[in-house]
JSON list of C-alpha atoms in Angstrom, two decimals:
[
{"chain": "U", "resi": 1, "resn": "UNK", "atom": "CA", "xyz": [0.00, 0.02, -0.04]},
{"chain": "U", "resi": 2, "resn": "UNK", "atom": "CA", "xyz": [0.99, 3.61, -0.57]},
{"chain": "U", "resi": 3, "resn": "UNK", "atom": "CA", "xyz": [2.29, 5.28, 2.61]},
{"chain": "U", "resi": 4, "resn": "UNK", "atom": "CA", "xyz": [0.34, 8.42, 1.63]},
{"chain": "U", "resi": 5, "resn": "UNK", "atom": "CA", "xyz": [-2.92, 6.59, 1.79]},
{"chain": "U", "resi": 6, "resn": "UNK", "atom": "CA", "xyz": [-5.41, 8.01, 4.10]},
{"chain": "U", "resi": 7, "resn": "UNK", "atom": "CA", "xyz": [-6.04, 6.45, 7.47]},
{"chain": "U", "resi": 8, "resn": "UNK", "atom": "CA", "xyz": [-8.08, 3.24, 7.40]},
{"chain": "U", "resi": 9, "resn": "UNK", "atom": "CA", "xyz": [-9.70, 2.17, 10.62]},
{"chain": "U", "resi": 10, "resn": "UNK", "atom": "CA", "xyz": [-9.92, -1.66, 11.40]},
{"chain": "U", "resi": 11, "resn": "UNK", "atom": "CA", "xyz": [-13.61, -1.57, 10.67]},
{"chain": "U", "resi": 12, "resn": "UNK", "atom": "CA", "xyz": [-14.44, 1.09, 8.06]},
{"chain": "U", "resi": 13, "resn": "UNK", "atom": "CA", "xyz": [-17.78, 2.76, 7.34]},
{"chain": "U", "resi": 14, "resn": "UNK", "atom": "CA", "xyz": [-19.09, 2.70, 3.80]},
{"chain": "U", "resi": 15, "resn": "UNK", "atom": "CA", "xyz": [-17.83, 6.22, 3.28]},
{"chain": "U", "resi": 16, "resn": "UNK", "atom": "CA", "xyz": [-14.44, 5.52, 4.70]},
{"chain": "U", "resi": 17, "resn": "UNK", "atom": "CA", "xyz": [-14.14, 2.27, 2.70]},
{"chain": "U", "resi": 18, "resn": "UNK", "atom": "CA", "xyz": [-15.14, 3.99, -0.58]},
{"chain": "U", "resi": 19, "resn": "UNK", "atom": "CA", "xyz": [-12.82, 6.84, -0.01]},
{"chain": "U", "resi": 20, "resn": "UNK", "atom": "CA", "xyz": [-9.93, 4.76, 0.97]},
{"chain": "U", "resi": 21, "resn": "UNK", "atom": "CA", "xyz": [-10.23, 2.55, -2.15]},
{"chain": "U", "resi": 22, "resn": "UNK", "atom": "CA", "xyz": [-10.64, 5.35, -4.47]},
{"chain": "U", "resi": 23, "resn": "UNK", "atom": "CA", "xyz": [-7.63, 6.96, -3.04]},
{"chain": "U", "resi": 24, "resn": "UNK", "atom": "CA", "xyz": [-5.52, 3.90, -3.54]},
{"chain": "U", "resi": 25, "resn": "UNK", "atom": "CA", "xyz": [-6.73, 2.53, -6.83]},
{"chain": "U", "resi": 26, "resn": "UNK", "atom": "CA", "xyz": [-7.83, 5.93, -8.57]},
{"chain": "U", "resi": 27, "resn": "UNK", "atom": "CA", "xyz": [-11.24, 4.30, -9.42]},
{"chain": "U", "resi": 28, "resn": "UNK", "atom": "CA", "xyz": [-14.81, 4.97, -8.11]},
{"chain": "U", "resi": 29, "resn": "UNK", "atom": "CA", "xyz": [-16.00, 2.50, -5.39]},
{"chain": "U", "resi": 30, "resn": "UNK", "atom": "CA", "xyz": [-19.83, 3.04, -4.90]},
{"chain": "U", "resi": 31, "resn": "UNK", "atom": "CA", "xyz": [-21.66, 0.56, -2.69]},
{"chain": "U", "resi": 32, "resn": "UNK", "atom": "CA", "xyz": [-22.81, -1.80, -5.55]},
{"chain": "U", "resi": 33, "resn": "UNK", "atom": "CA", "xyz": [-19.25, -2.18, -6.57]},
{"chain": "U", "resi": 34, "resn": "UNK", "atom": "CA", "xyz": [-18.02, -2.88, -2.98]},
{"chain": "U", "resi": 35, "resn": "UNK", "atom": "CA", "xyz": [-20.67, -5.71, -2.93]},
{"chain": "U", "resi": 36, "resn": "UNK", "atom": "CA", "xyz": [-20.08, -7.02, -6.45]},
{"chain": "U", "resi": 37, "resn": "UNK", "atom": "CA", "xyz": [-16.22, -7.31, -5.49]},
{"chain": "U", "resi": 38, "resn": "UNK", "atom": "CA", "xyz": [-17.05, -9.99, -2.89]},
{"chain": "U", "resi": 39, "resn": "UNK", "atom": "CA", "xyz": [-16.39, -7.76, 0.06]},
{"chain": "U", "resi": 40, "resn": "UNK", "atom": "CA", "xyz": [-18.62, -9.00, 3.08]},
{"chain": "U", "resi": 41, "resn": "UNK", "atom": "CA", "xyz": [-20.01, -6.06, 5.26]},
{"chain": "U", "resi": 42, "resn": "UNK", "atom": "CA", "xyz": [-20.90, -6.60, 8.88]},
{"chain": "U", "resi": 43, "resn": "UNK", "atom": "CA", "xyz": [-23.63, -4.90, 11.04]},
{"chain": "U", "resi": 44, "resn": "UNK", "atom": "CA", "xyz": [-23.04, -3.76, 14.58]},
{"chain": "U", "resi": 45, "resn": "UNK", "atom": "CA", "xyz": [-25.60, -5.55, 16.97]},
{"chain": "U", "resi": 46, "resn": "UNK", "atom": "CA", "xyz": [-25.94, -4.41, 20.44]},
{"chain": "U", "resi": 47, "resn": "UNK", "atom": "CA", "xyz": [-27.89, -6.58, 23.07]},
{"chain": "U", "resi": 48, "resn": "UNK", "atom": "CA", "xyz": [-31.41, -5.19, 23.39]},
{"chain": "U", "resi": 49, "resn": "UNK", "atom": "CA", "xyz": [-35.05, -5.49, 22.40]},
{"chain": "U", "resi": 50, "resn": "UNK", "atom": "CA", "xyz": [-34.15, -6.06, 18.76]},
{"chain": "U", "resi": 51, "resn": "UNK", "atom": "CA", "xyz": [-32.78, -9.52, 19.41]},
{"chain": "U", "resi": 52, "resn": "UNK", "atom": "CA", "xyz": [-35.20, -10.90, 22.01]},
{"chain": "U", "resi": 53, "resn": "UNK", "atom": "CA", "xyz": [-34.77, -14.70, 21.60]},
{"chain": "U", "resi": 54, "resn": "UNK", "atom": "CA", "xyz": [-32.63, -16.08, 24.42]},
{"chain": "U", "resi": 55, "resn": "UNK", "atom": "CA", "xyz": [-31.05, -18.63, 22.42]},
{"chain": "U", "resi": 56, "resn": "UNK", "atom": "CA", "xyz": [-30.07, -15.99, 19.65]},
{"chain": "U", "resi": 57, "resn": "UNK", "atom": "CA", "xyz": [-28.75, -13.84, 22.35]},
{"chain": "U", "resi": 58, "resn": "UNK", "atom": "CA", "xyz": [-26.55, -16.61, 23.73]},
{"chain": "U", "resi": 59, "resn": "UNK", "atom": "CA", "xyz": [-25.28, -17.85, 20.32]},
{"chain": "U", "resi": 60, "resn": "UNK", "atom": "CA", "xyz": [-24.40, -14.21, 19.02]},
{"chain": "U", "resi": 61, "resn": "UNK", "atom": "CA", "xyz": [-23.15, -12.40, 22.02]},
{"chain": "U", "resi": 62, "resn": "UNK", "atom": "CA", "xyz": [-21.77, -15.16, 24.02]},
{"chain": "U", "resi": 63, "resn": "UNK", "atom": "CA", "xyz": [-21.78, -13.24, 27.25]},
{"chain": "U", "resi": 64, "resn": "UNK", "atom": "CA", "xyz": [-20.50, -10.02, 25.56]},
{"chain": "U", "resi": 65, "resn": "UNK", "atom": "CA", "xyz": [-22.13, -6.83, 26.81]},
{"chain": "U", "resi": 66, "resn": "UNK", "atom": "CA", "xyz": [-20.66, -4.36, 24.24]},
{"chain": "U", "resi": 67, "resn": "UNK", "atom": "CA", "xyz": [-22.27, -5.87, 21.08]},
{"chain": "U", "resi": 68, "resn": "UNK", "atom": "CA", "xyz": [-21.09, -7.84, 18.22]},
{"chain": "U", "resi": 69, "resn": "UNK", "atom": "CA", "xyz": [-20.19, -7.17, 14.45]},
{"chain": "U", "resi": 70, "resn": "UNK", "atom": "CA", "xyz": [-22.54, -9.64, 12.69]},
{"chain": "U", "resi": 71, "resn": "UNK", "atom": "CA", "xyz": [-21.30, -10.63, 9.16]},
{"chain": "U", "resi": 72, "resn": "UNK", "atom": "CA", "xyz": [-23.80, -10.62, 6.41]},
{"chain": "U", "resi": 73, "resn": "UNK", "atom": "CA", "xyz": [-23.27, -14.08, 5.37]},
{"chain": "U", "resi": 74, "resn": "UNK", "atom": "CA", "xyz": [-26.53, -14.58, 3.40]},
{"chain": "U", "resi": 75, "resn": "UNK", "atom": "CA", "xyz": [-26.57, -12.64, 0.00]},
{"chain": "U", "resi": 76, "resn": "UNK", "atom": "CA", "xyz": [-30.28, -12.15, 0.27]},
{"chain": "U", "resi": 77, "resn": "UNK", "atom": "CA", "xyz": [-29.73, -9.93, 3.25]},
{"chain": "U", "resi": 78, "resn": "UNK", "atom": "CA", "xyz": [-27.79, -7.49, 0.95]},
{"chain": "U", "resi": 79, "resn": "UNK", "atom": "CA", "xyz": [-30.00, -7.70, -2.22]},
{"chain": "U", "resi": 80, "resn": "UNK", "atom": "CA", "xyz": [-31.95, -4.43, -1.34]},
{"chain": "U", "resi": 81, "resn": "UNK", "atom": "CA", "xyz": [-28.68, -2.67, 0.06]},
{"chain": "U", "resi": 82, "resn": "UNK", "atom": "CA", "xyz": [-27.20, -1.79, -3.36]},
{"chain": "U", "resi": 83, "resn": "UNK", "atom": "CA", "xyz": [-30.74, -0.62, -4.55]},
{"chain": "U", "resi": 84, "resn": "UNK", "atom": "CA", "xyz": [-32.06, 1.50, -1.87]},
{"chain": "U", "resi": 85, "resn": "UNK", "atom": "CA", "xyz": [-29.29, 1.27, 0.84]},
{"chain": "U", "resi": 86, "resn": "UNK", "atom": "CA", "xyz": [-31.58, -0.76, 3.29]},
{"chain": "U", "resi": 87, "resn": "UNK", "atom": "CA", "xyz": [-31.28, -4.34, 4.22]},
{"chain": "U", "resi": 88, "resn": "UNK", "atom": "CA", "xyz": [-32.60, -6.98, 6.66]},
{"chain": "U", "resi": 89, "resn": "UNK", "atom": "CA", "xyz": [-30.39, -9.32, 8.65]},
{"chain": "U", "resi": 90, "resn": "UNK", "atom": "CA", "xyz": [-31.98, -12.65, 8.77]},
{"chain": "U", "resi": 91, "resn": "UNK", "atom": "CA", "xyz": [-28.68, -14.89, 9.22]},
{"chain": "U", "resi": 92, "resn": "UNK", "atom": "CA", "xyz": [-25.16, -14.27, 10.66]},
{"chain": "U", "resi": 93, "resn": "UNK", "atom": "CA", "xyz": [-22.29, -16.25, 11.87]},
{"chain": "U", "resi": 94, "resn": "UNK", "atom": "CA", "xyz": [-21.32, -16.18, 15.50]},
{"chain": "U", "resi": 95, "resn": "UNK", "atom": "CA", "xyz": [-17.79, -15.68, 16.88]},
{"chain": "U", "resi": 96, "resn": "UNK", "atom": "CA", "xyz": [-17.57, -19.36, 17.30]},
{"chain": "U", "resi": 97, "resn": "UNK", "atom": "CA", "xyz": [-18.59, -20.05, 13.73]},
{"chain": "U", "resi": 98, "resn": "UNK", "atom": "CA", "xyz": [-22.11, -21.17, 14.27]},
{"chain": "U", "resi": 99, "resn": "UNK", "atom": "CA", "xyz": [-24.95, -20.00, 11.90]},
{"chain": "U", "resi": 100, "resn": "UNK", "atom": "CA", "xyz": [-27.47, -17.91, 13.58]},
{"chain": "U", "resi": 101, "resn": "UNK", "atom": "CA", "xyz": [-30.95, -17.09, 12.10]},
{"chain": "U", "resi": 102, "resn": "UNK", "atom": "CA", "xyz": [-33.16, -14.15, 13.18]},
{"chain": "U", "resi": 103, "resn": "UNK", "atom": "CA", "xyz": [-36.94, -14.38, 13.08]},
{"chain": "U", "resi": 104, "resn": "UNK", "atom": "CA", "xyz": [-38.09, -11.89, 12.42]},
{"chain": "U", "resi": 105, "resn": "UNK", "atom": "CA", "xyz": [-35.11, -10.15, 10.79]},
{"chain": "U", "resi": 106, "resn": "UNK", "atom": "CA", "xyz": [-33.32, -6.97, 12.06]},
{"chain": "U", "resi": 107, "resn": "UNK", "atom": "CA", "xyz": [-33.56, -3.96, 9.70]},
{"chain": "U", "resi": 108, "resn": "UNK", "atom": "CA", "xyz": [-30.49, -1.86, 8.99]},
{"chain": "U", "resi": 109, "resn": "UNK", "atom": "CA", "xyz": [-29.23, 0.80, 6.57]},
{"chain": "U", "resi": 110, "resn": "UNK", "atom": "CA", "xyz": [-26.15, 1.51, 4.72]},
{"chain": "U", "resi": 111, "resn": "UNK", "atom": "CA", "xyz": [-24.93, 3.71, 7.46]},
{"chain": "U", "resi": 112, "resn": "UNK", "atom": "CA", "xyz": [-24.83, 0.66, 9.78]},
{"chain": "U", "resi": 113, "resn": "UNK", "atom": "CA", "xyz": [-22.42, -1.52, 7.83]},
{"chain": "U", "resi": 114, "resn": "UNK", "atom": "CA", "xyz": [-18.70, -1.86, 8.24]},
{"chain": "U", "resi": 115, "resn": "UNK", "atom": "CA", "xyz": [-15.98, -3.43, 6.20]},
{"chain": "U", "resi": 116, "resn": "UNK", "atom": "CA", "xyz": [-12.96, -5.17, 7.61]},
{"chain": "U", "resi": 117, "resn": "UNK", "atom": "CA", "xyz": [-9.71, -3.18, 6.83]},
{"chain": "U", "resi": 118, "resn": "UNK", "atom": "CA", "xyz": [-7.81, -6.45, 5.80]},
{"chain": "U", "resi": 119, "resn": "UNK", "atom": "CA", "xyz": [-10.52, -7.26, 3.33]},
{"chain": "U", "resi": 120, "resn": "UNK", "atom": "CA", "xyz": [-10.29, -3.72, 1.72]},
{"chain": "U", "resi": 121, "resn": "UNK", "atom": "CA", "xyz": [-6.58, -4.10, 1.53]},
{"chain": "U", "resi": 122, "resn": "UNK", "atom": "CA", "xyz": [-6.67, -7.42, -0.15]},
{"chain": "U", "resi": 123, "resn": "UNK", "atom": "CA", "xyz": [-9.23, -6.05, -2.63]},
{"chain": "U", "resi": 124, "resn": "UNK", "atom": "CA", "xyz": [-6.99, -2.90, -3.50]},
{"chain": "U", "resi": 125, "resn": "UNK", "atom": "CA", "xyz": [-3.98, -5.24, -4.08]},
{"chain": "U", "resi": 126, "resn": "UNK", "atom": "CA", "xyz": [-6.02, -7.28, -6.54]},
{"chain": "U", "resi": 127, "resn": "UNK", "atom": "CA", "xyz": [-7.09, -4.06, -8.43]},
{"chain": "U", "resi": 128, "resn": "UNK", "atom": "CA", "xyz": [-3.56, -2.63, -8.31]},
{"chain": "U", "resi": 129, "resn": "UNK", "atom": "CA", "xyz": [-2.50, 0.62, -6.72]},
{"chain": "U", "resi": 130, "resn": "UNK", "atom": "CA", "xyz": [-2.55, 4.00, -8.64]},
{"chain": "U", "resi": 131, "resn": "UNK", "atom": "CA", "xyz": [0.66, 5.87, -8.35]},
{"chain": "U", "resi": 132, "resn": "UNK", "atom": "CA", "xyz": [0.29, 8.45, -5.59]},
{"chain": "U", "resi": 133, "resn": "UNK", "atom": "CA", "xyz": [1.59, 11.30, -7.89]},
{"chain": "U", "resi": 134, "resn": "UNK", "atom": "CA", "xyz": [-1.44, 10.70, -10.14]},
{"chain": "U", "resi": 135, "resn": "UNK", "atom": "CA", "xyz": [-3.80, 12.18, -7.43]},
{"chain": "U", "resi": 136, "resn": "UNK", "atom": "CA", "xyz": [-3.25, 15.83, -6.45]},
{"chain": "U", "resi": 137, "resn": "UNK", "atom": "CA", "xyz": [-4.16, 16.46, -2.90]},
{"chain": "U", "resi": 138, "resn": "UNK", "atom": "CA", "xyz": [-4.35, 19.73, -1.03]},
{"chain": "U", "resi": 139, "resn": "UNK", "atom": "CA", "xyz": [-5.39, 20.59, 2.44]},
{"chain": "U", "resi": 140, "resn": "UNK", "atom": "CA", "xyz": [-8.24, 23.07, 2.90]},
{"chain": "U", "resi": 141, "resn": "UNK", "atom": "CA", "xyz": [-6.12, 26.22, 3.39]},
{"chain": "U", "resi": 142, "resn": "UNK", "atom": "CA", "xyz": [-3.96, 25.71, 0.37]},
{"chain": "U", "resi": 143, "resn": "UNK", "atom": "CA", "xyz": [-7.06, 24.85, -1.71]},
{"chain": "U", "resi": 144, "resn": "UNK", "atom": "CA", "xyz": [-8.86, 27.96, -0.94]},
{"chain": "U", "resi": 145, "resn": "UNK", "atom": "CA", "xyz": [-5.76, 30.03, -1.43]},
{"chain": "U", "resi": 146, "resn": "UNK", "atom": "CA", "xyz": [-5.40, 28.58, -5.02]},
{"chain": "U", "resi": 147, "resn": "UNK", "atom": "CA", "xyz": [-9.04, 29.08, -6.16]},
{"chain": "U", "resi": 148, "resn": "UNK", "atom": "CA", "xyz": [-10.56, 31.88, -4.01]},
{"chain": "U", "resi": 149, "resn": "UNK", "atom": "CA", "xyz": [-9.72, 34.28, -6.71]},
{"chain": "U", "resi": 150, "resn": "UNK", "atom": "CA", "xyz": [-12.05, 32.48, -9.08]},
{"chain": "U", "resi": 151, "resn": "UNK", "atom": "CA", "xyz": [-15.02, 31.61, -7.01]},
{"chain": "U", "resi": 152, "resn": "UNK", "atom": "CA", "xyz": [-16.22, 31.42, -3.35]},
{"chain": "U", "resi": 153, "resn": "UNK", "atom": "CA", "xyz": [-14.56, 27.95, -2.74]},
{"chain": "U", "resi": 154, "resn": "UNK", "atom": "CA", "xyz": [-14.54, 28.64, 0.99]},
{"chain": "U", "resi": 155, "resn": "UNK", "atom": "CA", "xyz": [-18.31, 28.87, 1.06]},
{"chain": "U", "resi": 156, "resn": "UNK", "atom": "CA", "xyz": [-18.71, 25.64, -0.97]},
{"chain": "U", "resi": 157, "resn": "UNK", "atom": "CA", "xyz": [-16.27, 23.87, 1.25]},
{"chain": "U", "resi": 158, "resn": "UNK", "atom": "CA", "xyz": [-18.33, 24.86, 4.27]},
{"chain": "U", "resi": 159, "resn": "UNK", "atom": "CA", "xyz": [-21.45, 23.41, 2.79]},
{"chain": "U", "resi": 160, "resn": "UNK", "atom": "CA", "xyz": [-19.66, 20.41, 1.48]},
{"chain": "U", "resi": 161, "resn": "UNK", "atom": "CA", "xyz": [-21.93, 17.85, 3.34]},
{"chain": "U", "resi": 162, "resn": "UNK", "atom": "CA", "xyz": [-24.99, 19.41, 1.80]},
{"chain": "U", "resi": 163, "resn": "UNK", "atom": "CA", "xyz": [-23.87, 20.31, -1.67]},
{"chain": "U", "resi": 164, "resn": "UNK", "atom": "CA", "xyz": [-22.18, 17.17, -2.64]},
{"chain": "U", "resi": 165, "resn": "UNK", "atom": "CA", "xyz": [-18.74, 18.46, -2.55]},
{"chain": "U", "resi": 166, "resn": "UNK", "atom": "CA", "xyz": [-17.89, 16.08, 0.41]},
{"chain": "U", "resi": 167, "resn": "UNK", "atom": "CA", "xyz": [-17.31, 13.36, -2.38]},
{"chain": "U", "resi": 168, "resn": "UNK", "atom": "CA", "xyz": [-13.96, 14.98, -2.93]},
{"chain": "U", "resi": 169, "resn": "UNK", "atom": "CA", "xyz": [-12.77, 14.58, 0.54]},
{"chain": "U", "resi": 170, "resn": "UNK", "atom": "CA", "xyz": [-9.82, 12.27, 1.42]},
{"chain": "U", "resi": 171, "resn": "UNK", "atom": "CA", "xyz": [-8.56, 11.00, 4.67]},
{"chain": "U", "resi": 172, "resn": "UNK", "atom": "CA", "xyz": [-6.25, 13.13, 6.92]},
{"chain": "U", "resi": 173, "resn": "UNK", "atom": "CA", "xyz": [-7.79, 16.29, 5.89]},
{"chain": "U", "resi": 174, "resn": "UNK", "atom": "CA", "xyz": [-6.87, 16.25, 2.21]},
{"chain": "U", "resi": 175, "resn": "UNK", "atom": "CA", "xyz": [-9.09, 17.17, -0.70]},
{"chain": "U", "resi": 176, "resn": "UNK", "atom": "CA", "xyz": [-8.77, 15.53, -4.27]},
{"chain": "U", "resi": 177, "resn": "UNK", "atom": "CA", "xyz": [-8.12, 18.56, -6.43]},
{"chain": "U", "resi": 178, "resn": "UNK", "atom": "CA", "xyz": [-9.38, 17.02, -9.55]},
{"chain": "U", "resi": 179, "resn": "UNK", "atom": "CA", "xyz": [-12.67, 16.07, -7.97]},
{"chain": "U", "resi": 180, "resn": "UNK", "atom": "CA", "xyz": [-13.09, 19.45, -6.55]},
{"chain": "U", "resi": 181, "resn": "UNK", "atom": "CA", "xyz": [-12.63, 21.00, -10.06]},
{"chain": "U", "resi": 182, "resn": "UNK", "atom": "CA", "xyz": [-14.94, 18.45, -11.66]},
{"chain": "U", "resi": 183, "resn": "UNK", "atom": "CA", "xyz": [-17.74, 19.51, -8.95]},
{"chain": "U", "resi": 184, "resn": "UNK", "atom": "CA", "xyz": [-17.00, 23.13, -9.70]},
{"chain": "U", "resi": 185, "resn": "UNK", "atom": "CA", "xyz": [-17.41, 22.81, -13.42]},
{"chain": "U", "resi": 186, "resn": "UNK", "atom": "CA", "xyz": [-20.56, 20.79, -13.06]},
{"chain": "U", "resi": 187, "resn": "UNK", "atom": "CA", "xyz": [-22.07, 23.89, -11.17]},
{"chain": "U", "resi": 188, "resn": "UNK", "atom": "CA", "xyz": [-20.79, 26.51, -13.58]},
{"chain": "U", "resi": 189, "resn": "UNK", "atom": "CA", "xyz": [-18.03, 27.71, -11.24]},
{"chain": "U", "resi": 190, "resn": "UNK", "atom": "CA", "xyz": [-14.99, 29.24, -13.08]},
{"chain": "U", "resi": 191, "resn": "UNK", "atom": "CA", "xyz": [-12.04, 27.03, -12.51]},
{"chain": "U", "resi": 192, "resn": "UNK", "atom": "CA", "xyz": [-9.32, 28.73, -14.45]},
{"chain": "U", "resi": 193, "resn": "UNK", "atom": "CA", "xyz": [-8.35, 32.43, -15.10]},
{"chain": "U", "resi": 194, "resn": "UNK", "atom": "CA", "xyz": [-9.44, 33.90, -18.52]},
{"chain": "U", "resi": 195, "resn": "UNK", "atom": "CA", "xyz": [-7.35, 36.50, -20.31]},
{"chain": "U", "resi": 196, "resn": "UNK", "atom": "CA", "xyz": [-9.01, 39.74, -20.69]},
{"chain": "U", "resi": 197, "resn": "UNK", "atom": "CA", "xyz": [-11.04, 40.13, -23.97]},
{"chain": "U", "resi": 198, "resn": "UNK", "atom": "CA", "xyz": [-8.93, 42.02, -26.52]},
{"chain": "U", "resi": 199, "resn": "UNK", "atom": "CA", "xyz": [-10.48, 45.42, -27.68]},
{"chain": "U", "resi": 200, "resn": "UNK", "atom": "CA", "xyz": [-11.06, 45.48, -31.28]},
{"chain": "U", "resi": 201, "resn": "UNK", "atom": "CA", "xyz": [-9.51, 48.49, -33.03]},
{"chain": "U", "resi": 202, "resn": "UNK", "atom": "CA", "xyz": [-12.02, 50.87, -34.51]},
{"chain": "U", "resi": 203, "resn": "UNK", "atom": "CA", "xyz": [-11.10, 53.62, -36.84]},
{"chain": "U", "resi": 204, "resn": "UNK", "atom": "CA", "xyz": [-11.99, 56.98, -35.35]},
{"chain": "U", "resi": 205, "resn": "UNK", "atom": "CA", "xyz": [-14.53, 58.89, -37.12]},
{"chain": "U", "resi": 206, "resn": "UNK", "atom": "CA", "xyz": [-14.40, 62.65, -37.60]}
]
């Protein structure tokens, strides 16, 4: 892996997994592609009313009080996930390897899933890493300094979570310059200086 890759936690959220793989491979990694690549997400389960069967409680948590990351071992549980970002956990594997079934199933969303860092690294190795130099990264302040004379980039960055610009964020506080410019062009922002329009010479009239 590249030493300049963003930080990757042991269990990454969907956004963290996508951003990390995009930074390493230089390719887009939306949720459908993550699932199609064979990456198995897990869902965090906490002991509580959602899992009420005593036997299920015993098999899944095995005395834990802090919860359990339940792998989505049944492909049917992720069928809806790629389409509408929701799913229903009906089957998982306990820490001891036993298959556990839930009746009824436990609903979850894409925000609840986690991907194992080791699995993400293995997937990146199969795809092949993109040279770090191919992705230009800038921290927030240098990015604003470079483009503030062209448009109100500082204002757009403040609203990144609402206007979609957050897709250009990388780990460690960096921004993908190419993605920022692509976002700006799509919204009609001027991304490069234009030379002044030359004045046509007109003969003087007397």
